mmCIF file of N, CA and C in Angstrom:
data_model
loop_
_atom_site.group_PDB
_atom_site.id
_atom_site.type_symbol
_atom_site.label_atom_id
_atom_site.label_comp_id
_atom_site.label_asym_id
_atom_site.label_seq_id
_atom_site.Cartn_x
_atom_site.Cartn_y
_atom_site.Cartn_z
ATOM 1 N N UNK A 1 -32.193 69.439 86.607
ATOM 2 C CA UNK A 1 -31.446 70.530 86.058
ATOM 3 C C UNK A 1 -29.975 70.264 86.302
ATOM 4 N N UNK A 2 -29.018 70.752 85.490
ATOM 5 C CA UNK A 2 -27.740 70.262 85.549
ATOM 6 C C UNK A 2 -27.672 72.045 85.260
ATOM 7 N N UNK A 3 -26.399 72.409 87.124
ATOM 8 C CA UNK A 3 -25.885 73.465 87.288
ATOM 9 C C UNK A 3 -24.785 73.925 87.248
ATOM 10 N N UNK A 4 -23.870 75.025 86.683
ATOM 11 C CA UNK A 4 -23.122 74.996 86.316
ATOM 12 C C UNK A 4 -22.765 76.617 86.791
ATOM 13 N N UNK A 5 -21.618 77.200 86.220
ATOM 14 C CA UNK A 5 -21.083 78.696 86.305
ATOM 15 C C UNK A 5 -19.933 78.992 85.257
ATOM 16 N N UNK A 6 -19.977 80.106 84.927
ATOM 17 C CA UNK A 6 -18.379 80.145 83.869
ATOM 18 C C UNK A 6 -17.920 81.365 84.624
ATOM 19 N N UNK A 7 -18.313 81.965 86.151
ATOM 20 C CA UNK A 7 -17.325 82.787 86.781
ATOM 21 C C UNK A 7 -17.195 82.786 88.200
ATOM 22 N N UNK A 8 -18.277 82.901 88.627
ATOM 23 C CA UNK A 8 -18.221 82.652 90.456
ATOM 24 C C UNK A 8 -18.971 81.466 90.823
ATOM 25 N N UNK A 9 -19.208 81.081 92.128
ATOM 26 C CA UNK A 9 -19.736 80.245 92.874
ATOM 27 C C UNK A 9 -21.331 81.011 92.399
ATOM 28 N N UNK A 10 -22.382 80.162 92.134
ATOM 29 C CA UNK A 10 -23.637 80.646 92.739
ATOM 30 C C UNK A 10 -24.343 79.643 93.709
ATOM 31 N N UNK A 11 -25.672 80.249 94.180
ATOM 32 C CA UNK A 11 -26.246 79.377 94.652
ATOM 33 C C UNK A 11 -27.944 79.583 94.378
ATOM 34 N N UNK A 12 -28.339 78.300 93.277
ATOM 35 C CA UNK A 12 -29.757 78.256 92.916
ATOM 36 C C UNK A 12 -30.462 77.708 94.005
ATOM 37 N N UNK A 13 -31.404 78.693 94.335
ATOM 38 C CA UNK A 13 -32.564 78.604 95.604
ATOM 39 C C UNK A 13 -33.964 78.958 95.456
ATOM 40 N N UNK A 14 -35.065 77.972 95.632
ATOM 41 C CA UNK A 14 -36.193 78.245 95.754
ATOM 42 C C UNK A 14 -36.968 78.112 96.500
ATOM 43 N N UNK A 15 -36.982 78.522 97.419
ATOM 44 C CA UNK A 15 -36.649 78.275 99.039
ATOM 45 C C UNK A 15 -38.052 77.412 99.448
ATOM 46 N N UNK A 16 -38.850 77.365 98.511
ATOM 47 C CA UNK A 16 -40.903 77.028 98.391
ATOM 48 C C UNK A 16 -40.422 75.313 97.891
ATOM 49 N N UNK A 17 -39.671 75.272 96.984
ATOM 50 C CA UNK A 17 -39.608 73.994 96.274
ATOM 51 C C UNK A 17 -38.390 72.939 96.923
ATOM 52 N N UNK A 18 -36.979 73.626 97.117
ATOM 53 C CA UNK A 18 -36.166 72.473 97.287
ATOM 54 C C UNK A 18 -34.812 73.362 98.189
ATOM 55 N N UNK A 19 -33.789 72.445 98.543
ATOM 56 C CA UNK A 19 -32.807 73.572 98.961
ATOM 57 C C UNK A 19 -31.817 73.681 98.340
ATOM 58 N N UNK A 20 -30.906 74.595 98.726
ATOM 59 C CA UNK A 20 -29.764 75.483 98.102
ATOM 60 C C UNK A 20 -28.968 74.037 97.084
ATOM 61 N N UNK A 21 -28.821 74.347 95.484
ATOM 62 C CA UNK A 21 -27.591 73.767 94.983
ATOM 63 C C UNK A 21 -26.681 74.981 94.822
ATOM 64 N N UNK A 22 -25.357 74.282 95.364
ATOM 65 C CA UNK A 22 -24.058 75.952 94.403
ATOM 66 C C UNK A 22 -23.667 75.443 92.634
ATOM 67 N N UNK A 23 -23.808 76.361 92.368
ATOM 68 C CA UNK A 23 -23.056 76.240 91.013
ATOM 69 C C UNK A 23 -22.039 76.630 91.148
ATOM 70 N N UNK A 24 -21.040 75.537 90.416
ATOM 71 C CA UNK A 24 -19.184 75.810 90.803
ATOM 72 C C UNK A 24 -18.782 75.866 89.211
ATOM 73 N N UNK A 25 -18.082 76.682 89.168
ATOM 74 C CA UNK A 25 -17.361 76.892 87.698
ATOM 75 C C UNK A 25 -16.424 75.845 87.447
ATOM 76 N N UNK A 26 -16.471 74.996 86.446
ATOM 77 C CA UNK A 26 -15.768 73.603 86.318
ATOM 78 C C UNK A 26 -16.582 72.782 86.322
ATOM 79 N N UNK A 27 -17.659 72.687 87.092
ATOM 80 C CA UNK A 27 -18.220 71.212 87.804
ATOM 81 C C UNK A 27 -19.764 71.493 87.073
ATOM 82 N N UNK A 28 -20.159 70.266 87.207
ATOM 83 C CA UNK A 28 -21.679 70.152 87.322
ATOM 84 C C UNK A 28 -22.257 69.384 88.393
ATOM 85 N N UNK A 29 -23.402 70.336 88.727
ATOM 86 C CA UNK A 29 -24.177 69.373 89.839
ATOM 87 C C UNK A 29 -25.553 69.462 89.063
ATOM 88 N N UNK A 30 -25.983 68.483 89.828
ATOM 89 C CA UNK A 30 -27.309 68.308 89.331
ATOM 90 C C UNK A 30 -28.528 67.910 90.536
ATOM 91 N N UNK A 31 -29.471 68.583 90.111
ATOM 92 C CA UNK A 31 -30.497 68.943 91.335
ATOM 93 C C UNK A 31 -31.997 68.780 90.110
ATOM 94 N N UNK A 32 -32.902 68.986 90.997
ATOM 95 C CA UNK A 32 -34.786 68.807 89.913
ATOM 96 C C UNK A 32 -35.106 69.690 91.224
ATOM 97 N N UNK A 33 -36.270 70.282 90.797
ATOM 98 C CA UNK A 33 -37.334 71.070 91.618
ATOM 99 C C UNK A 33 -39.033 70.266 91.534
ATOM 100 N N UNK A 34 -39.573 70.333 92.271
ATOM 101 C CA UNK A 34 -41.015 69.839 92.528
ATOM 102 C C UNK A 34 -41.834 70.634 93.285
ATOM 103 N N UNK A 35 -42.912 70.893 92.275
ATOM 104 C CA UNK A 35 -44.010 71.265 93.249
ATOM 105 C C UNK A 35 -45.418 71.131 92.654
ATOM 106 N N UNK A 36 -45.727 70.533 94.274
ATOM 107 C CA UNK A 36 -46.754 69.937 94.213
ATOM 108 C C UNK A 36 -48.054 70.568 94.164
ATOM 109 N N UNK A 37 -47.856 71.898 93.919
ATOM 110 C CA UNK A 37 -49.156 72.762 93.545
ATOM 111 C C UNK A 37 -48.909 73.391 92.487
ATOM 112 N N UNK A 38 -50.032 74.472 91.802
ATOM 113 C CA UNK A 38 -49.547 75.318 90.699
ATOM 114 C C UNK A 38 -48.795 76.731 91.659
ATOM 115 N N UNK A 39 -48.672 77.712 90.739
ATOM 116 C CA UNK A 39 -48.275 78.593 91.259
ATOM 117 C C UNK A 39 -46.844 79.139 91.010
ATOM 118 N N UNK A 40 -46.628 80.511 91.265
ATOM 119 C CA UNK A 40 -45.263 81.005 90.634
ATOM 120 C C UNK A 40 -44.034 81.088 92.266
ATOM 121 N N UNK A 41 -43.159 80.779 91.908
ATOM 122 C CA UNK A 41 -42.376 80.587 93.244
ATOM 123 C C UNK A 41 -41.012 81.555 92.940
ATOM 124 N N UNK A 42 -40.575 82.045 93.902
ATOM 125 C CA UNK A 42 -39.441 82.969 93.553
ATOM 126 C C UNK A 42 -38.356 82.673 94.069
ATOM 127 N N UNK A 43 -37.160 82.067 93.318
ATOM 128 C CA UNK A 43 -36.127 82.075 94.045
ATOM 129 C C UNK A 43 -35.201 83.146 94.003
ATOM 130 N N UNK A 44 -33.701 82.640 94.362
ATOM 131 C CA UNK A 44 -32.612 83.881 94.416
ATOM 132 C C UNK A 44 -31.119 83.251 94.504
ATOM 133 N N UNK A 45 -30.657 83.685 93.871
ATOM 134 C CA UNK A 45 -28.987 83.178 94.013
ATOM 135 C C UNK A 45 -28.858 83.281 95.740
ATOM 136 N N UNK A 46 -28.353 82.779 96.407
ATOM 137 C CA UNK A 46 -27.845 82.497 97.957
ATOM 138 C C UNK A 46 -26.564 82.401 98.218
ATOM 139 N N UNK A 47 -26.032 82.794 97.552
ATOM 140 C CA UNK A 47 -24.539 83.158 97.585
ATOM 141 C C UNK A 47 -24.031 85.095 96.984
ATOM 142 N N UNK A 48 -23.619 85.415 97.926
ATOM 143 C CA UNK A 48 -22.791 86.408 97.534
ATOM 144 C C UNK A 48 -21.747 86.477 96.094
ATOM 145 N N UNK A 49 -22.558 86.760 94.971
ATOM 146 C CA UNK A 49 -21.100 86.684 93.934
ATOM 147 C C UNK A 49 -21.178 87.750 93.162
ATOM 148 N N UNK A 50 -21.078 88.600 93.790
ATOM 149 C CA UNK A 50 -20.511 90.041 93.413
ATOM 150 C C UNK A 50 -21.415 91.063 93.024
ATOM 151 N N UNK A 51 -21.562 92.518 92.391
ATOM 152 C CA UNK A 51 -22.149 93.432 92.354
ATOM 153 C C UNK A 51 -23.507 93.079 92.078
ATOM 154 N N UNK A 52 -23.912 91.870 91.565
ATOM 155 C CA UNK A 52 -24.706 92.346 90.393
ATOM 156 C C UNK A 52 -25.895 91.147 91.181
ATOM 157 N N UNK A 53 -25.086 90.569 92.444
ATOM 158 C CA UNK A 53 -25.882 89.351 93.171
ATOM 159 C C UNK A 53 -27.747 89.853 93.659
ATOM 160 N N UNK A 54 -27.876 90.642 94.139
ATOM 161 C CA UNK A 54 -29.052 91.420 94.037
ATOM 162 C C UNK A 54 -29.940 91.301 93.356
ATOM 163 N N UNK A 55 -29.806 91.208 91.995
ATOM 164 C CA UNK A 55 -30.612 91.102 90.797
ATOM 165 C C UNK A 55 -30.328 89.922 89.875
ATOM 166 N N UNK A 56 -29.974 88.880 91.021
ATOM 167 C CA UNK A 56 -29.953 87.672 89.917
ATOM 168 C C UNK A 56 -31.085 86.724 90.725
ATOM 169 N N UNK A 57 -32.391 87.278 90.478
ATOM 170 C CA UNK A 57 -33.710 86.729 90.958
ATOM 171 C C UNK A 57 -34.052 85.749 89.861
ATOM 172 N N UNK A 58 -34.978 84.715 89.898
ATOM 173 C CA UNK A 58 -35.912 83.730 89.092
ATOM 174 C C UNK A 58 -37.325 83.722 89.254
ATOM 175 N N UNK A 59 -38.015 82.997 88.716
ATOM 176 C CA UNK A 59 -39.341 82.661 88.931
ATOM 177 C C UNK A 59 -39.236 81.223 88.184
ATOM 178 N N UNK A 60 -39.876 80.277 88.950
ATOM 179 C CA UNK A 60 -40.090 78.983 88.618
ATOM 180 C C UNK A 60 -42.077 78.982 88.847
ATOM 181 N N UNK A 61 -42.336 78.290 87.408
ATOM 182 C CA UNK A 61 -43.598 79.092 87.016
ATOM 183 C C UNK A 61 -44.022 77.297 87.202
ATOM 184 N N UNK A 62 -45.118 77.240 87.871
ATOM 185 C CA UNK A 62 -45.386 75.646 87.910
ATOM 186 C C UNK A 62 -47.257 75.411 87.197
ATOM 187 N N UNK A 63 -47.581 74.643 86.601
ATOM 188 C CA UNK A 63 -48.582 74.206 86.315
ATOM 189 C C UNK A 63 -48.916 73.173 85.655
ATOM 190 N N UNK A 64 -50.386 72.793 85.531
ATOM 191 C CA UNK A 64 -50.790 71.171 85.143
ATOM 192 C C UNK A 64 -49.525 70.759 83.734
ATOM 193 N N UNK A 65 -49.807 69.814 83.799
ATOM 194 C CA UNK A 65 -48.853 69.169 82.333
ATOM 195 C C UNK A 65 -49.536 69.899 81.478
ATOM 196 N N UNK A 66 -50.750 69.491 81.160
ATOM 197 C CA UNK A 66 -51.741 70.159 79.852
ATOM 198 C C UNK A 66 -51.198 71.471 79.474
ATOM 199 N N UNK A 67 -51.365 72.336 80.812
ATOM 200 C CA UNK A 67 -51.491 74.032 80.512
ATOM 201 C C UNK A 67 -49.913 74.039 80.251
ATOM 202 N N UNK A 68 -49.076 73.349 80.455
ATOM 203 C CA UNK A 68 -47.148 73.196 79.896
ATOM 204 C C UNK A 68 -47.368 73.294 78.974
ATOM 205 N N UNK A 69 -48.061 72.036 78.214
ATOM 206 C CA UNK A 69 -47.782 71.693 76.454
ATOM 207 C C UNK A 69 -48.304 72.680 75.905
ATOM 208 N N UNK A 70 -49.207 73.214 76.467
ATOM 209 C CA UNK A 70 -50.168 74.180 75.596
ATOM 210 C C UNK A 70 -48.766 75.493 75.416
ATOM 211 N N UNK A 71 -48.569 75.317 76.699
ATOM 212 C CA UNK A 71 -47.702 76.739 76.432
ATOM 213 C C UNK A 71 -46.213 76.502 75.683
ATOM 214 N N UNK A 72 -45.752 74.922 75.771
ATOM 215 C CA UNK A 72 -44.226 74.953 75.123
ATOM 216 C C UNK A 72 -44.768 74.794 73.465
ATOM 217 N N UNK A 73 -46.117 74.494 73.243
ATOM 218 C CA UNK A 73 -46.094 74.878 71.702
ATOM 219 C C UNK A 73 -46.543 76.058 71.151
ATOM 220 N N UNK A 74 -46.825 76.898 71.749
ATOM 221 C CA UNK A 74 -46.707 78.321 71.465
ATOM 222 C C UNK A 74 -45.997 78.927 71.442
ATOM 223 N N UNK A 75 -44.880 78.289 72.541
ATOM 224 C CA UNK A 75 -43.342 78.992 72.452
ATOM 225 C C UNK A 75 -42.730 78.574 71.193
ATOM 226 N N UNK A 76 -43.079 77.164 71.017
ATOM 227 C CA UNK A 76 -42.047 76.619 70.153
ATOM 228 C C UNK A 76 -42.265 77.284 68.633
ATOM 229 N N UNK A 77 -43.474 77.706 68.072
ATOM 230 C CA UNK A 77 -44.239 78.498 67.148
ATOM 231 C C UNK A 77 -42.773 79.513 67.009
ATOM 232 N N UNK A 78 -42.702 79.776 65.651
ATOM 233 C CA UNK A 78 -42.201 81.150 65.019
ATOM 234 C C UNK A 78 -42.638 82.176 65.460
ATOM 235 N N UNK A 79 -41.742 83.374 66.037
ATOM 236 C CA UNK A 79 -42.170 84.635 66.118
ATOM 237 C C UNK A 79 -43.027 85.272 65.159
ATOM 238 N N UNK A 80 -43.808 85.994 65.153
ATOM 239 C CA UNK A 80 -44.254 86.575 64.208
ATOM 240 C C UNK A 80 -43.472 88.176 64.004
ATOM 241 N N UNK A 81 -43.595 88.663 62.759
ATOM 242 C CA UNK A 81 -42.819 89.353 62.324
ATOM 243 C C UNK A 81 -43.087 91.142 63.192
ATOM 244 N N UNK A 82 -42.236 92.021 63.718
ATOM 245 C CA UNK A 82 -42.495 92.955 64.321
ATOM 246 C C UNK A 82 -43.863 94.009 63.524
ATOM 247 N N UNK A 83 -44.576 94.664 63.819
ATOM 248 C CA UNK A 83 -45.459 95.832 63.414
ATOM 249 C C UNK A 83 -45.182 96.930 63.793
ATOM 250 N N UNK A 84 -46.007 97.804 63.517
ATOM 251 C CA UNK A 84 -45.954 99.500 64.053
ATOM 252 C C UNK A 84 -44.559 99.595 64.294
ATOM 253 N N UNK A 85 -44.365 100.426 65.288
ATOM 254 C CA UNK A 85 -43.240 100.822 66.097
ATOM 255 C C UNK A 85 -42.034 99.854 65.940
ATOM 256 N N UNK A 86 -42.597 98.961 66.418
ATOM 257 C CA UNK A 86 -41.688 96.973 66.543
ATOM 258 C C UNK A 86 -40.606 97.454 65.388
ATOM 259 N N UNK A 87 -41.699 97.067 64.141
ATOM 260 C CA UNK A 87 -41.018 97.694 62.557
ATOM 261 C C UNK A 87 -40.093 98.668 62.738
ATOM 262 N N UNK A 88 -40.183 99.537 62.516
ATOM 263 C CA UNK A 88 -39.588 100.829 62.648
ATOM 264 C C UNK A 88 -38.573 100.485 63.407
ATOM 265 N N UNK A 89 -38.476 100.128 64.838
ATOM 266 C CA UNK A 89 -37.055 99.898 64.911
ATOM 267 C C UNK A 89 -36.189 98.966 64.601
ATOM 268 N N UNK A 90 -36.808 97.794 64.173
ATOM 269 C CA UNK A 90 -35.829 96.884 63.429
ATOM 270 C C UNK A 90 -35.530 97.509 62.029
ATOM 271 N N UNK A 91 -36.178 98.227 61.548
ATOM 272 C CA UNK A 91 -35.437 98.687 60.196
ATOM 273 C C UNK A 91 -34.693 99.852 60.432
ATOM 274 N N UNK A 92 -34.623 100.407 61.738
ATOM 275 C CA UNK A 92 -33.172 101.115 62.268
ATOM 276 C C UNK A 92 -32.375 100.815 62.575
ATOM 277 N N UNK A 93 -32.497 99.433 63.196
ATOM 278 C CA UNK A 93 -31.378 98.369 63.723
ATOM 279 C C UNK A 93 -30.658 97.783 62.820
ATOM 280 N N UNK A 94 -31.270 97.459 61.279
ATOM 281 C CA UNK A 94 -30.960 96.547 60.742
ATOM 282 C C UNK A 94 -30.057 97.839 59.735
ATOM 283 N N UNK A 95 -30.560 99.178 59.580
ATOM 284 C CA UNK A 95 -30.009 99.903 58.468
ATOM 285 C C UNK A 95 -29.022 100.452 59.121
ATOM 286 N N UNK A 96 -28.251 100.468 60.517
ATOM 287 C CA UNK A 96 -27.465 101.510 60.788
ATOM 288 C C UNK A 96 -26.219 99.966 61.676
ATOM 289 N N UNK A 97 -26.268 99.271 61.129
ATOM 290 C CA UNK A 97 -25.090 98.074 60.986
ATOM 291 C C UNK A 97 -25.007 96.990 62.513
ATOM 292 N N UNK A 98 -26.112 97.765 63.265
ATOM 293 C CA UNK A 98 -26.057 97.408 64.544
ATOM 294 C C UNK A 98 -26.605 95.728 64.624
ATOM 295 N N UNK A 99 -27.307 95.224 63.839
ATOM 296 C CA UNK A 99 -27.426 93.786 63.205
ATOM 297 C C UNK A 99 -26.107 92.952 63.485
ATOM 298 N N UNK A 100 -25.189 93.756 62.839
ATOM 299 C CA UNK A 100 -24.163 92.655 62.053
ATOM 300 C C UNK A 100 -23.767 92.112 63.759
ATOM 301 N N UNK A 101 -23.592 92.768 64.519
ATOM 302 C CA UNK A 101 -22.789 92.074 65.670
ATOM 303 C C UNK A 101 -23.613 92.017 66.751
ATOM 304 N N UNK A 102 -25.054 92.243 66.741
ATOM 305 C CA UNK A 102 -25.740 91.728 67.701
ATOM 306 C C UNK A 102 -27.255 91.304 67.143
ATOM 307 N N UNK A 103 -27.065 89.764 66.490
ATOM 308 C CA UNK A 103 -28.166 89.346 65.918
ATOM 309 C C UNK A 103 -29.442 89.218 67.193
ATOM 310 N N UNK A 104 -30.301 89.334 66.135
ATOM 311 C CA UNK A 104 -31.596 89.406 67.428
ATOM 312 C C UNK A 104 -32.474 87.479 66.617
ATOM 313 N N UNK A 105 -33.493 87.161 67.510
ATOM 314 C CA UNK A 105 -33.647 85.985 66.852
ATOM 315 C C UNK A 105 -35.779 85.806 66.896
ATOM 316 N N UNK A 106 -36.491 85.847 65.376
ATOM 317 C CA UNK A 106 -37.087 85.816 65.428
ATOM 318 C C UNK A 106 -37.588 85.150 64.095
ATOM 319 N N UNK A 107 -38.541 84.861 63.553
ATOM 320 C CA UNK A 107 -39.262 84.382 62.302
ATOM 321 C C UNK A 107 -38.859 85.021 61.236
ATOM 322 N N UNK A 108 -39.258 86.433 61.106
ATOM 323 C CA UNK A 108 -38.821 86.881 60.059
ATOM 324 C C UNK A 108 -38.766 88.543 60.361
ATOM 325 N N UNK A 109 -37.382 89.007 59.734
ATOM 326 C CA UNK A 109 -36.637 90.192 59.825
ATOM 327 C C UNK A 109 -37.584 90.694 58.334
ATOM 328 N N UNK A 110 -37.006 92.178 58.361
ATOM 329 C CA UNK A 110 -36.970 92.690 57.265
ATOM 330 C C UNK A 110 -36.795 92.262 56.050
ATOM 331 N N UNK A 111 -36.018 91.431 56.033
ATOM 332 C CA UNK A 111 -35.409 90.621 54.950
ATOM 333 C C UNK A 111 -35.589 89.112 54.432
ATOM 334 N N UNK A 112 -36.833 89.117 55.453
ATOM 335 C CA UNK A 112 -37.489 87.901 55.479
ATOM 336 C C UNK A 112 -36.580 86.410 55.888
ATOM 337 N N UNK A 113 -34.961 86.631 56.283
ATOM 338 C CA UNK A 113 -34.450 85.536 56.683
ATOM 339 C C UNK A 113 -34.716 85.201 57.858
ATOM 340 N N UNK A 114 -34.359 84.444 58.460
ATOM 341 C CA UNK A 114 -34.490 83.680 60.050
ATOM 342 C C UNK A 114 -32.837 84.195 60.717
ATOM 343 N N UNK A 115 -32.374 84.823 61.767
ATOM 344 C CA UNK A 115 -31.443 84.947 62.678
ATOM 345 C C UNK A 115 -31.192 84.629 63.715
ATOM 346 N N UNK A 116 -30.061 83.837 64.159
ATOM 347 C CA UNK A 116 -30.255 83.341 65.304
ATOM 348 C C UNK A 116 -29.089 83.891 65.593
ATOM 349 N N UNK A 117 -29.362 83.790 67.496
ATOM 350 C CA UNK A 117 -27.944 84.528 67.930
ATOM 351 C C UNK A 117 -27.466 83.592 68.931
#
């Protein structure tokens, strides 16, 4: 992983897998994580960088290669298009201008185009 910041110091920690890298605004460092079992591991920023440091938690989700691919091509798959409710509020989102400046990104909108943000 190549770490980085565009405001404070952080520090990526998973305290199960590897130890503390800081992310410095300017710089890149670069660090990898390993683990040698499956299982979900929780890290936490380890640096103090301001209000919001509290809630800048992770999860590093580990499993076989197989059960990866399986899952990065499902990710990689097109959204499918919202239903019920889903609907309904994208065609509130999309009719009351709130679209134009905060595209959302899925397969297909109302309008059947592709949006990316």
């Amino acid at each position: 992983m190549h770490l980085t910041s565009d405001d404070v110091i952080h520090s990526f920690w998973v305290p199960q897998l590897q130890a503390k890298m800081d992310t410095i605004p300017g710089r890149v460092n670069s660090t990898w994580v390993q683990a040698d079992q499956s299982g979900v591991f929780r890290g936490q920023c380890a640096e103090y960088c301001g209000l919001q440091h509290a809630h800048m938690a992770l999860l590093v989700v580990a499993e076989p290669a197989d059960q990866f691919e399986s899952w990065l091509a499902t990710q990689s798959q097109p959204a499918r298009p919202p239903s019920g409710q889903a609907a309904r509020g994208l065609q509130a989102f999309s009719a009351t201008g709130c679209i134009s400046c905060t595209p959302i990104r899925f397969a297909g909108n109302a309008t059947g185009r592709q949006r990316r943000s």
